[in-house]
Coordinates of C-alpha atoms in Angstrom, one line a residue:
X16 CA 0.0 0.0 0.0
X17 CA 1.2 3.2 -1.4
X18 CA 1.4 6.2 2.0
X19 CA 0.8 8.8 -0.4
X20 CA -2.2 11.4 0.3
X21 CA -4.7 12.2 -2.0
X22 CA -4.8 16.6 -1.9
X23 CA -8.4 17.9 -1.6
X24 CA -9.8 21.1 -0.8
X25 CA -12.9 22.5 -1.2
X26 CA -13.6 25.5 -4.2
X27 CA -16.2 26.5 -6.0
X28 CA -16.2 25.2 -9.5
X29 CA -17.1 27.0 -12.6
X30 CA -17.8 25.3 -16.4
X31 CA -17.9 27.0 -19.8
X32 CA -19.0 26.0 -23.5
X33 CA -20.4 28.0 -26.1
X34 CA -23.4 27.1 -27.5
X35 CA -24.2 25.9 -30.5
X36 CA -20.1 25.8 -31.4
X37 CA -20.3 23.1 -33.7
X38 CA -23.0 24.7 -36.0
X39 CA -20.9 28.1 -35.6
X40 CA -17.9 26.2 -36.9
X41 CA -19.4 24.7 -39.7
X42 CA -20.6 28.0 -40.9
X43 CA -17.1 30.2 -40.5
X44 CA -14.5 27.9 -38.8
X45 CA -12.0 30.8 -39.4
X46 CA -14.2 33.3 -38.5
X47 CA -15.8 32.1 -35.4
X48 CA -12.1 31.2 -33.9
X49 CA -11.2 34.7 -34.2
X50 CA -14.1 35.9 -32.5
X51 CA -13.8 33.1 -29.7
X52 CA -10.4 34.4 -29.0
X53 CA -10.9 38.0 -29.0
X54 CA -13.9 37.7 -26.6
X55 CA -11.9 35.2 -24.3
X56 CA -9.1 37.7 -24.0
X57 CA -11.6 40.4 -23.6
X58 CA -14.1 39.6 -21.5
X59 CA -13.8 35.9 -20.3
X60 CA -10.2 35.7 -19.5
X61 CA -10.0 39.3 -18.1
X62 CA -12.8 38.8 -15.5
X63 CA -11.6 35.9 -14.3
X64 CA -8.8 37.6 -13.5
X65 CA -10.1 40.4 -11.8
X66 CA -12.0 37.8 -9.9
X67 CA -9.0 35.5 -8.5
X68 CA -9.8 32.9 -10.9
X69 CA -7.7 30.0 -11.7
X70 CA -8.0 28.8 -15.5
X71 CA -7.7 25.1 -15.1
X72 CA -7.6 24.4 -18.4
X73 CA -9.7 24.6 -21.8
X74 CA -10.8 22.2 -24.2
X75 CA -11.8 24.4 -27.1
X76 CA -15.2 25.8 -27.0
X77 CA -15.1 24.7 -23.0
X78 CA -13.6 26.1 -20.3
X79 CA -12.8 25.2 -16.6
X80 CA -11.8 27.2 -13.7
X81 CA -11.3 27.3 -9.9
X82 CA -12.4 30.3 -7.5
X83 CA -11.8 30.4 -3.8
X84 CA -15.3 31.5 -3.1
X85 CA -18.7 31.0 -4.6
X86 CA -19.7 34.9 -4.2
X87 CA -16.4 35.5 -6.8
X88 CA -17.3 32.5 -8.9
X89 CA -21.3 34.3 -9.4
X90 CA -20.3 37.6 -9.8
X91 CA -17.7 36.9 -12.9
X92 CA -20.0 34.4 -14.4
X93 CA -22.6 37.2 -14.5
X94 CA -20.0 39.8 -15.4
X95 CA -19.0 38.0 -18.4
X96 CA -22.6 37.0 -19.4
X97 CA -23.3 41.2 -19.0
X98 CA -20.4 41.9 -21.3
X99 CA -21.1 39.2 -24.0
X100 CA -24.5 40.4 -23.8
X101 CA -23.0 43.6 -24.9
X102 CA -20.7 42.1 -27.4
X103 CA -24.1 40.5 -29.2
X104 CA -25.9 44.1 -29.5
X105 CA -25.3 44.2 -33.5
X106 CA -24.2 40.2 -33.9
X107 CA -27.1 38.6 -36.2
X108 CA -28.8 35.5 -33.8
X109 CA -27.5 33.2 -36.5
X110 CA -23.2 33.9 -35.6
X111 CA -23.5 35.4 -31.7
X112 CA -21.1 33.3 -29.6
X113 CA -23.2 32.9 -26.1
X114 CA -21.7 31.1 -23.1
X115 CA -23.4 28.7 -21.1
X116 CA -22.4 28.1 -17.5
X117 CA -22.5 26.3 -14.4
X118 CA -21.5 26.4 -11.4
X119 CA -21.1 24.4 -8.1
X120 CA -19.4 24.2 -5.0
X121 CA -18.1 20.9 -3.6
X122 CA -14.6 19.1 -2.7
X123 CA -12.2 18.8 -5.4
X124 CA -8.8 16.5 -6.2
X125 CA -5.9 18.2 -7.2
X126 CA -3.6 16.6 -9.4
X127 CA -0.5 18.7 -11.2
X128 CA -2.8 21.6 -11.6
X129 CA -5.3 19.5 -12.5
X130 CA -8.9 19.1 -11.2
X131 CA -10.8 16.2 -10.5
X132 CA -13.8 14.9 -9.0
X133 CA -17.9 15.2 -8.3
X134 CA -17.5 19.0 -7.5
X135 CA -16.4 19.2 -11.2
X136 CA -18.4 16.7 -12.9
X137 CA -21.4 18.7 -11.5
X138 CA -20.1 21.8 -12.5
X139 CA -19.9 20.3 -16.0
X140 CA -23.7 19.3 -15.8
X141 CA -25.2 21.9 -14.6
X142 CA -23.4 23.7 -17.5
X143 CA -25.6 21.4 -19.7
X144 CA -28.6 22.2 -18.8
X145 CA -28.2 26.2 -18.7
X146 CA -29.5 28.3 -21.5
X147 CA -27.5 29.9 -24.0
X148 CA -26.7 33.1 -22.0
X149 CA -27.4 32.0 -18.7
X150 CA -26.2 30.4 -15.5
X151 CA -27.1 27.8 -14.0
X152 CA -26.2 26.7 -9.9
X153 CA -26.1 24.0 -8.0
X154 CA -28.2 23.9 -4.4
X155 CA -24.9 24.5 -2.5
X156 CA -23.6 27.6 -4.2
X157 CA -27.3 29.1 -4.1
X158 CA -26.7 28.6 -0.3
X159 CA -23.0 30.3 -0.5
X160 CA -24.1 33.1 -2.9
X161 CA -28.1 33.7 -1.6
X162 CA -27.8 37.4 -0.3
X163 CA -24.6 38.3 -0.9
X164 CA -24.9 38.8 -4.9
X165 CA -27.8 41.1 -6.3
X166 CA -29.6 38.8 -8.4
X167 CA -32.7 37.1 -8.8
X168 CA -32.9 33.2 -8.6
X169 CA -34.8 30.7 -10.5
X170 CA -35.9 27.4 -8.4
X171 CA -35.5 24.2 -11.2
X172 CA -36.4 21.8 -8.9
X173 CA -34.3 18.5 -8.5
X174 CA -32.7 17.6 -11.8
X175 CA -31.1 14.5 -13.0
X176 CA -27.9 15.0 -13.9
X177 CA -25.8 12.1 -16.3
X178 CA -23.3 10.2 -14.0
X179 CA -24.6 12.0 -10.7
X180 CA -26.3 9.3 -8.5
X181 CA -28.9 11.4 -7.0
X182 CA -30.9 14.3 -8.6
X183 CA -29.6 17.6 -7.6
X184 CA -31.7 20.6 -7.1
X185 CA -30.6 23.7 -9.2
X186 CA -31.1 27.0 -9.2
X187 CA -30.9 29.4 -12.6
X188 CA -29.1 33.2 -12.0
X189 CA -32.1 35.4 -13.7
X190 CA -30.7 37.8 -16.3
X191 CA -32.9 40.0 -18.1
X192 CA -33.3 38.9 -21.9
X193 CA -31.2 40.8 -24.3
X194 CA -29.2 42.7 -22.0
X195 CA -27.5 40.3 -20.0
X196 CA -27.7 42.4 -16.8
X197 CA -28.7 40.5 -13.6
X198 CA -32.4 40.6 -12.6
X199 CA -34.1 40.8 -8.8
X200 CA -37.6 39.6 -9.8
X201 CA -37.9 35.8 -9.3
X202 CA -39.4 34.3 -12.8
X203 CA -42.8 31.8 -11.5
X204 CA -42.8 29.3 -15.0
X205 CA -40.1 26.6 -14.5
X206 CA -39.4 24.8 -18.1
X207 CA -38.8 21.3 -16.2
X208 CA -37.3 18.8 -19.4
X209 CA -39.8 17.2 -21.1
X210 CA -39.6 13.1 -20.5
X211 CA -37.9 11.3 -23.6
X212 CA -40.8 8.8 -25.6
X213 CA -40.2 4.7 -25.3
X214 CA -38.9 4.5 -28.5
X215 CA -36.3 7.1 -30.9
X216 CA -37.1 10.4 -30.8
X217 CA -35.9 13.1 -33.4
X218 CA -36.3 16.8 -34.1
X219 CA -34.8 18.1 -37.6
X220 CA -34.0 21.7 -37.0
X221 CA -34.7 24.4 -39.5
X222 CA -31.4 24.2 -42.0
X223 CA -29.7 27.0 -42.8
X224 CA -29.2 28.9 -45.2
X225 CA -25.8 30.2 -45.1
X226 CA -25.4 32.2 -48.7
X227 CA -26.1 35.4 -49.6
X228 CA -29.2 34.4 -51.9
X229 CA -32.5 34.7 -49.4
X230 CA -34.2 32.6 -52.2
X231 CA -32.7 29.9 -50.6
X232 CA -34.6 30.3 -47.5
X233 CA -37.6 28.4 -49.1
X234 CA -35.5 25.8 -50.4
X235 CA -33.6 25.2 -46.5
X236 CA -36.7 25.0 -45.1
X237 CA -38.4 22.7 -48.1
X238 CA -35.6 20.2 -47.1
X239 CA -36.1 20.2 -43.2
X240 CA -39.5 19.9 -43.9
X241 CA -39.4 16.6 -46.2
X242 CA -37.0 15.2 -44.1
X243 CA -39.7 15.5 -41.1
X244 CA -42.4 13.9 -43.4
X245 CA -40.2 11.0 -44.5
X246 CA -39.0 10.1 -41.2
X247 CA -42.7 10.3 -39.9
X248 CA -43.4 7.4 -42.3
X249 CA -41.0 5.2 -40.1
X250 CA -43.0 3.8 -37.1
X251 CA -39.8 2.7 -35.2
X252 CA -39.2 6.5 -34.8
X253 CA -41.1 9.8 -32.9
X254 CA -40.5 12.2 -34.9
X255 CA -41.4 16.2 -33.4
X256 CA -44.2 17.7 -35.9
X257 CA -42.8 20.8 -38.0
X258 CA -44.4 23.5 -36.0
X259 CA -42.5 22.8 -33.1
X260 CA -38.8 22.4 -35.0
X261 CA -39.6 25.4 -37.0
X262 CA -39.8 27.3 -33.4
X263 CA -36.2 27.2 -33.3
X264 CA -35.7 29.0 -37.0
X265 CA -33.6 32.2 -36.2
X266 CA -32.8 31.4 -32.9
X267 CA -28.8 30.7 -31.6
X268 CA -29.8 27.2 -29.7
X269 CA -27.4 24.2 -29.2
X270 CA -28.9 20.6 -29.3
X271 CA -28.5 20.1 -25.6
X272 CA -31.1 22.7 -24.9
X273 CA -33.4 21.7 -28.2
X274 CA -33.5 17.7 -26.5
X275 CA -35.0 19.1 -23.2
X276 CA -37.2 21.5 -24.8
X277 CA -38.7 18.6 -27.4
X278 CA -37.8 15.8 -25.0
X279 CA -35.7 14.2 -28.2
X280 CA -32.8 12.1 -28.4
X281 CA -31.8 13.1 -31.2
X282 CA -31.6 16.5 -33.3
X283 CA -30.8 16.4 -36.8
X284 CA -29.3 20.2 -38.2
X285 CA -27.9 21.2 -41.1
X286 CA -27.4 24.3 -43.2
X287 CA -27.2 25.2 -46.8
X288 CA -24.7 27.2 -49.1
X289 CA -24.8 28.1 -52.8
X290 CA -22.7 29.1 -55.1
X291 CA -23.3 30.0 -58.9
X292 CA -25.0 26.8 -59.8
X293 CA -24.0 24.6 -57.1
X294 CA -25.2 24.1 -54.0
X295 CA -23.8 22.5 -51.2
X296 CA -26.0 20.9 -48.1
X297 CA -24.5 19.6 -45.0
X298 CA -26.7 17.5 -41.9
X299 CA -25.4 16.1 -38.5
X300 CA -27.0 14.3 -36.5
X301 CA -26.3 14.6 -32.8
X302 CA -27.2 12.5 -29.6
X303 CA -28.8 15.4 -27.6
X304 CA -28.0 14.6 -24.2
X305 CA -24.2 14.5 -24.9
X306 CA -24.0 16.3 -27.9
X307 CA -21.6 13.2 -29.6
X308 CA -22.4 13.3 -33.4
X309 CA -24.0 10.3 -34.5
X310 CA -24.0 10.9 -38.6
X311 CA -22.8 13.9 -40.3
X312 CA -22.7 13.7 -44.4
X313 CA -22.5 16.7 -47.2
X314 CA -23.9 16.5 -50.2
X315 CA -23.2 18.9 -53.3
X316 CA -25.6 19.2 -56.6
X317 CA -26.3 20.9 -59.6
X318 CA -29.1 23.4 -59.3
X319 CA -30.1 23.2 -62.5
X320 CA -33.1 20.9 -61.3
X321 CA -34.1 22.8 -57.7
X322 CA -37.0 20.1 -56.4
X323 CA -35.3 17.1 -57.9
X324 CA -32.4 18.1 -55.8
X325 CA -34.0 18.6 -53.1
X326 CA -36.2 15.3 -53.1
X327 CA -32.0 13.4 -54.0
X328 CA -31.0 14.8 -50.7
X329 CA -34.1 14.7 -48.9
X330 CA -34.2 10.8 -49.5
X331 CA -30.4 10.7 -49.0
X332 CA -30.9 12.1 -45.5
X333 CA -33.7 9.9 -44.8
X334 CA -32.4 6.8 -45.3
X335 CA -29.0 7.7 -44.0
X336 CA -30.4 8.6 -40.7
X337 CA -32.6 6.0 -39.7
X338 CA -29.6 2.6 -39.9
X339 CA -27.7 5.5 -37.9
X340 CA -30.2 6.2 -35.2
X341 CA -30.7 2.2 -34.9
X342 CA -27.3 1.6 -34.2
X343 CA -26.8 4.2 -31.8
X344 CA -29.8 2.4 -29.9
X345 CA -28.3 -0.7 -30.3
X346 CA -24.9 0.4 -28.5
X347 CA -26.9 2.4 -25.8
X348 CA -28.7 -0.7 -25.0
X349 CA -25.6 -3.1 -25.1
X350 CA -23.9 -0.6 -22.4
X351 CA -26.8 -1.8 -20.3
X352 CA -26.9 -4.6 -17.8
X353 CA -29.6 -7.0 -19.3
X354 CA -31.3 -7.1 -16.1
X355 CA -32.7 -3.1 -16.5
X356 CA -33.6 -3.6 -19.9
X357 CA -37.1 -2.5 -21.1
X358 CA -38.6 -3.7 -23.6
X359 CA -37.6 -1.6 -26.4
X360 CA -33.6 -2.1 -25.0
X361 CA -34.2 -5.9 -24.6
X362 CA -35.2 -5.6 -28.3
X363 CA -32.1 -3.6 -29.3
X364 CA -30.1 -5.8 -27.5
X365 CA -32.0 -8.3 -30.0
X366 CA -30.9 -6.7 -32.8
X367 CA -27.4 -6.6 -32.2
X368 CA -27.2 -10.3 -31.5
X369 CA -29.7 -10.8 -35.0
X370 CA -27.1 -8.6 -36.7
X371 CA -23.8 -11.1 -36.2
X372 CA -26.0 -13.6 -38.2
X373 CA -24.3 -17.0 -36.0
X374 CA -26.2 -19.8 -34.1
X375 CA -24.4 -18.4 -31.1
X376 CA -25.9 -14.6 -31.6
X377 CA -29.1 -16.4 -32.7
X378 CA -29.7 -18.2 -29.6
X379 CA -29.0 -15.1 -27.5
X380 CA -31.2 -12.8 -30.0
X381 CA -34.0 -15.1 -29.4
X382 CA -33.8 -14.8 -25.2
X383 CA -33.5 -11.1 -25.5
X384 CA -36.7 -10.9 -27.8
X385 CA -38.5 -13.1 -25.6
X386 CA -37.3 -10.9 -22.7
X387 CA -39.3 -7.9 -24.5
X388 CA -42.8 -10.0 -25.0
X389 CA -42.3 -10.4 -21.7
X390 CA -42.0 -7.2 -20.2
X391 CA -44.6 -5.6 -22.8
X392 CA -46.8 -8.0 -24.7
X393 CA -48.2 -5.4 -26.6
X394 CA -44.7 -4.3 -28.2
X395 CA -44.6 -5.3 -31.6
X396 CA -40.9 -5.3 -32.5
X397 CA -40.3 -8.2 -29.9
X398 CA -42.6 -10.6 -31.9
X399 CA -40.6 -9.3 -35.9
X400 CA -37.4 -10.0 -34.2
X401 CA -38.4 -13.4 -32.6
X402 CA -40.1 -14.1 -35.9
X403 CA -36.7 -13.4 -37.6
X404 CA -34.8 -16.0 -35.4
X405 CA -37.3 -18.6 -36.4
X406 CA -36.9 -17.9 -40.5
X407 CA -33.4 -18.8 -39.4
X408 CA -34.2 -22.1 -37.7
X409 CA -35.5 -25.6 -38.8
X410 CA -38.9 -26.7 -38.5
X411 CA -40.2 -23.7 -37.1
X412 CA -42.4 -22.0 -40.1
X413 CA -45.5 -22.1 -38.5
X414 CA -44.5 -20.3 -35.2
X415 CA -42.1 -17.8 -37.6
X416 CA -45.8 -16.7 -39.0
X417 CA -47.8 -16.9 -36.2
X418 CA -44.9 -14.5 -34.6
X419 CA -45.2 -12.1 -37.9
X420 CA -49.2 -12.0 -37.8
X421 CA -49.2 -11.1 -34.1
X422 CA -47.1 -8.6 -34.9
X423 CA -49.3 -7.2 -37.6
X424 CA -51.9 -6.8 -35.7
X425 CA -50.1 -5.4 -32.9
X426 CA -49.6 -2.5 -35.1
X427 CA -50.8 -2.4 -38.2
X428 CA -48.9 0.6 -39.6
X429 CA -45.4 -1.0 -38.8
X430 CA -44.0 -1.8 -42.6
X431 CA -41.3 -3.5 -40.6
X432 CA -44.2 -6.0 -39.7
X433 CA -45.5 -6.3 -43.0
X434 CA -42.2 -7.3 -44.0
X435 CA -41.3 -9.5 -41.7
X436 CA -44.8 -11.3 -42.6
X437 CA -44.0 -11.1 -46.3
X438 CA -41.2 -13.6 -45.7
X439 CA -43.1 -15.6 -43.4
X440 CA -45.6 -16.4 -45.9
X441 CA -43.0 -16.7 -48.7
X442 CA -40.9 -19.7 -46.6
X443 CA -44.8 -22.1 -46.6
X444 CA -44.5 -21.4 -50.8
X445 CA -47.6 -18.9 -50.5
X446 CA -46.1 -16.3 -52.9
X447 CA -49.0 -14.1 -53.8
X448 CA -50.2 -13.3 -49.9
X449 CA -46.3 -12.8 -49.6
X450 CA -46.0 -10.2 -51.8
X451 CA -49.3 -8.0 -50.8
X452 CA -47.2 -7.7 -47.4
X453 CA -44.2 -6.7 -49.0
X454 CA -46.0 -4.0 -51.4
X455 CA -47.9 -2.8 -48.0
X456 CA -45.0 -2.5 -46.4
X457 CA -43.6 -0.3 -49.2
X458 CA -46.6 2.0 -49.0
X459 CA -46.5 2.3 -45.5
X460 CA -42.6 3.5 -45.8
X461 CA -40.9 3.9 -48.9
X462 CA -37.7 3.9 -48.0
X463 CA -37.4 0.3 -45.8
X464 CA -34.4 -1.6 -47.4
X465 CA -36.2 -4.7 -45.3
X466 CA -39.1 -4.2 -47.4
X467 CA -37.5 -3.9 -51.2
X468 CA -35.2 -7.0 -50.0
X469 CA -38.3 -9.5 -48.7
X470 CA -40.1 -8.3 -51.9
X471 CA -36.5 -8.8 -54.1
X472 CA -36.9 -12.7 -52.3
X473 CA -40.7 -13.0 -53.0
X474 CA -40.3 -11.6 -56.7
X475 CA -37.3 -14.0 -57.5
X476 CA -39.0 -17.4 -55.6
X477 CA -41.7 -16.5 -57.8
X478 CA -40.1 -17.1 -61.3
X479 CA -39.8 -13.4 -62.0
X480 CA -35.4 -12.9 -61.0
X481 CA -35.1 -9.6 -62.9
X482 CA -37.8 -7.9 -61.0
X483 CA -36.3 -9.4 -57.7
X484 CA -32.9 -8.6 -58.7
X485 CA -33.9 -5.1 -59.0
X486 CA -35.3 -4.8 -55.5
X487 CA -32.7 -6.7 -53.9
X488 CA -30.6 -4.0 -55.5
X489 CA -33.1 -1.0 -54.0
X490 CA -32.2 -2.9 -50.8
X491 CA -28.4 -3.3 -51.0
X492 CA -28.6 0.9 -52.1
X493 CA -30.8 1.7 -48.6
X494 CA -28.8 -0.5 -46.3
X495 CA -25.2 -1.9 -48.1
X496 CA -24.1 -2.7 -44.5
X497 CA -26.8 -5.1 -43.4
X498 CA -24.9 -8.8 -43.3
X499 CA -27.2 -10.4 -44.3
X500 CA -27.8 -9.2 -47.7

């Protein structure tokens, strides 16, 4: 055993990121570093100064930094929230760099001028849940800093914060919109985060349009908006209606904020840029809660043809997002311990295991669909992915369908149901029935490789190969990483 004393103390805590960076950096990387670093040496780096602050260290957008007293750590966070306020005055919403921070005050580890521990993990999340703007405290600084700082405070209410064992109560600093000075009158409406659905749940943000043409306005938001429709089609994802994305348009928000507003788990962004006859789109999307980027493709076309372009990348999109968002659920769920699976992670869990396409995985897939029947009978995807063991299996065609039909009319408008019936009905030799599920499916969502491949099976079982071949294709197209086609 090592005699060597861990160094502790106790401090008050303050983190920094600036929201929305990413999207600020794909607009003007050049640009927005320049204004990062003028307004860090400025504003951010001068007040902590004046404060006593200690810079711990930054991480780009991010910053960390250690303060004697809570009173010293408030009044530079709302100092520097005044003086960016000021900064913004003549910025468009679109390119303002706003600061979001949090602070808390707990014991620390010190290690080489390094910081460690729960005082700064909170820090960190609180950070996260602040608006752009504003500050956000933990319980125990609102204790240190009550009275002694002229400013309002906001009661959130306990919060759950990622990696933080028990839900923490927060407070929010009140600053007066636009001017970034603090406010005395305690605000009554508490925007609590709304809870996330059972299943996927995306918001596609207004894109924007980043060229000098405002024609292109209508043609952004014409892409947002048939992304929203095609992903609506999939019943495997919730999908926020237009109205509510489109609340956003104009405004400097950061995903973080947009996934507690919308109670999403995912936020799909993007902007547009044209030049002469070209234009070029970019999306991203990004796992709200951490703000990790999931997909992220760019796509440059000819304008020659505007709505054929933007029906290409509008399909592109969709059918790029959906594989992504199912194996981001699939590695969220394999993180978990089976026991405190639900259903919907026992089925991801499923999927993964379905995926490595071995009697091994096969075995394990089955258990872990089971394991979602179990815990919600009603759940249709447990019954297509128990189904899909059986296709797999010996002697088992008759529970295989029975498994597909329950799931059908478990939920009707699932194409992924439809499909998995399709084949169900194909493996007894009953072609025709097959292939009404498979066309079903199709018209229920367009854009389901599952569904072009089971027809592309039925089509080609049926003595008609070139037709099959054609939709097996369609399939490869939507989904070339799927093993088992």
């Amino acid at each position: 055993m090592t005699d060597e004393r861990v160094a502790r103390r106790l401090a008050a805590v303050l983190a920094a990121d600036v929201a929305g960076y990413s999207r600020l950096m794909g607009g003007d990387e050049e640009g927005t570093l320049a204004r990062l670093k003028a307004v860090r040496k400025a504003i951010v780096d001068f007040k902590i100064e004046q404060h006593r602050g200690r810079i711990v260290k930054t991480t780009g957008d991010g910053l960390l930094v250690e303060f004697a007293s809570a009173v010293d750590a408030a009044r530079c966070a709302l100092e520097v929230q005044s003086g960016m306020a000021e900064q913004n005055a003549g910025v468009p919403q679109d390119k303002r760099i706003e600061f979001r921070i949090g602070i808390h005050v707990g014991d620390i580890i010190i290690d080489d001028n390094d910081i460690f521990g729960d005082g700064v993990n909170i820090a960190a999340r609180l950070e996260g849940i602040a608006e752009p703007g504003g500050i956000c405290i933990s319980d125990d600084a609102h204790r240190q800093i009550r009275g002694k700082v002229d400013i309002g405070f906001s009661d959130m209410g306990p919060q759950t914060l990622k990696n933080i064992t028990e839900p923490m109560r927060a407070w929010r600093l009140l600053m007066d919109a636009g001017s970034g000075t603090p406010s005395a009158k305690p605000s009554l409406e508490v925007a609590q985060p709304l809870a996330l659905p059972d299943k996927p749940s995306i918001a596609v943000l207004p894109f924007q349009n980043m060229s000098v043409d405002p024609e292109q306005e209508f043609f952004a938001d014409g892409i947002a908006e048939d992304i929203i429709t095609a992903l609506s089609r999939y019943s495997s994802l919730f999908v926020i209606a237009r109205d509510s994305c489109f609340s956003f348009k104009g405004r400097a928000v950061d995903v973080k904020q947009v996934g507690r507003e919308l109670g999403v788990r995912y936020v799909l962004e993007g902007s547009l840029r044209k030049s002469g006859n070209r234009v070029r789109v970019t999306a991203q999307l990004v796992e709200a809660e951490t703000g990790n980027h999931v997909w992220a493709e760019r796509y440059d076309r000819d304008l020659a043809e505007i709505f054929s372009v933007q029906d290409e990348i509008t399909q592109a999109t969709t059918i790029a997002i959906a594989p992504a968002i199912a194996e981001a659920e699939q590695q969220r769920a394999m993180r978990k311990p089976p026991a405190s699976l639900d259903a919907w992670g026992a089925y991801q869990r499923g999927m993964w295991h379905l995926g490595k396409a071995s009697a091994g995985d096969d075995d394990l897939a089955g258990k872990f669909f089971q394991q979602a029947i179990d815990l919600d009978p009603m759940f249709a995807g447990g019954y297509i992915g128990l189904s899909a063991v059986l296709s797999r299996a010996k002697g088992t065609q008759i529970r295989e369908e029975e498994l597909a039909r329950r799931a059908v009319a478990l939920d009707s408008g699932n194409a992924e149901a439809h499909s998995r019936l399709a084949l169900a009905l194909n493996a007894r030799g009953d072609h025709q029935g097959a292939r009404a599920q498979a066309e079903r499916a199709l018209e229920l969502c367009p854009n389901l490789a599952a569904a072009h491949g089971a027809l592309g099976v039925i089509l080609a079982y049926s003595g008609r190969p070139k037709e099959g071949l054609a939709a097996l294709e369609t399939c490869i197209r939507l989904d070339p990483r799927d093993p088992p086609w």
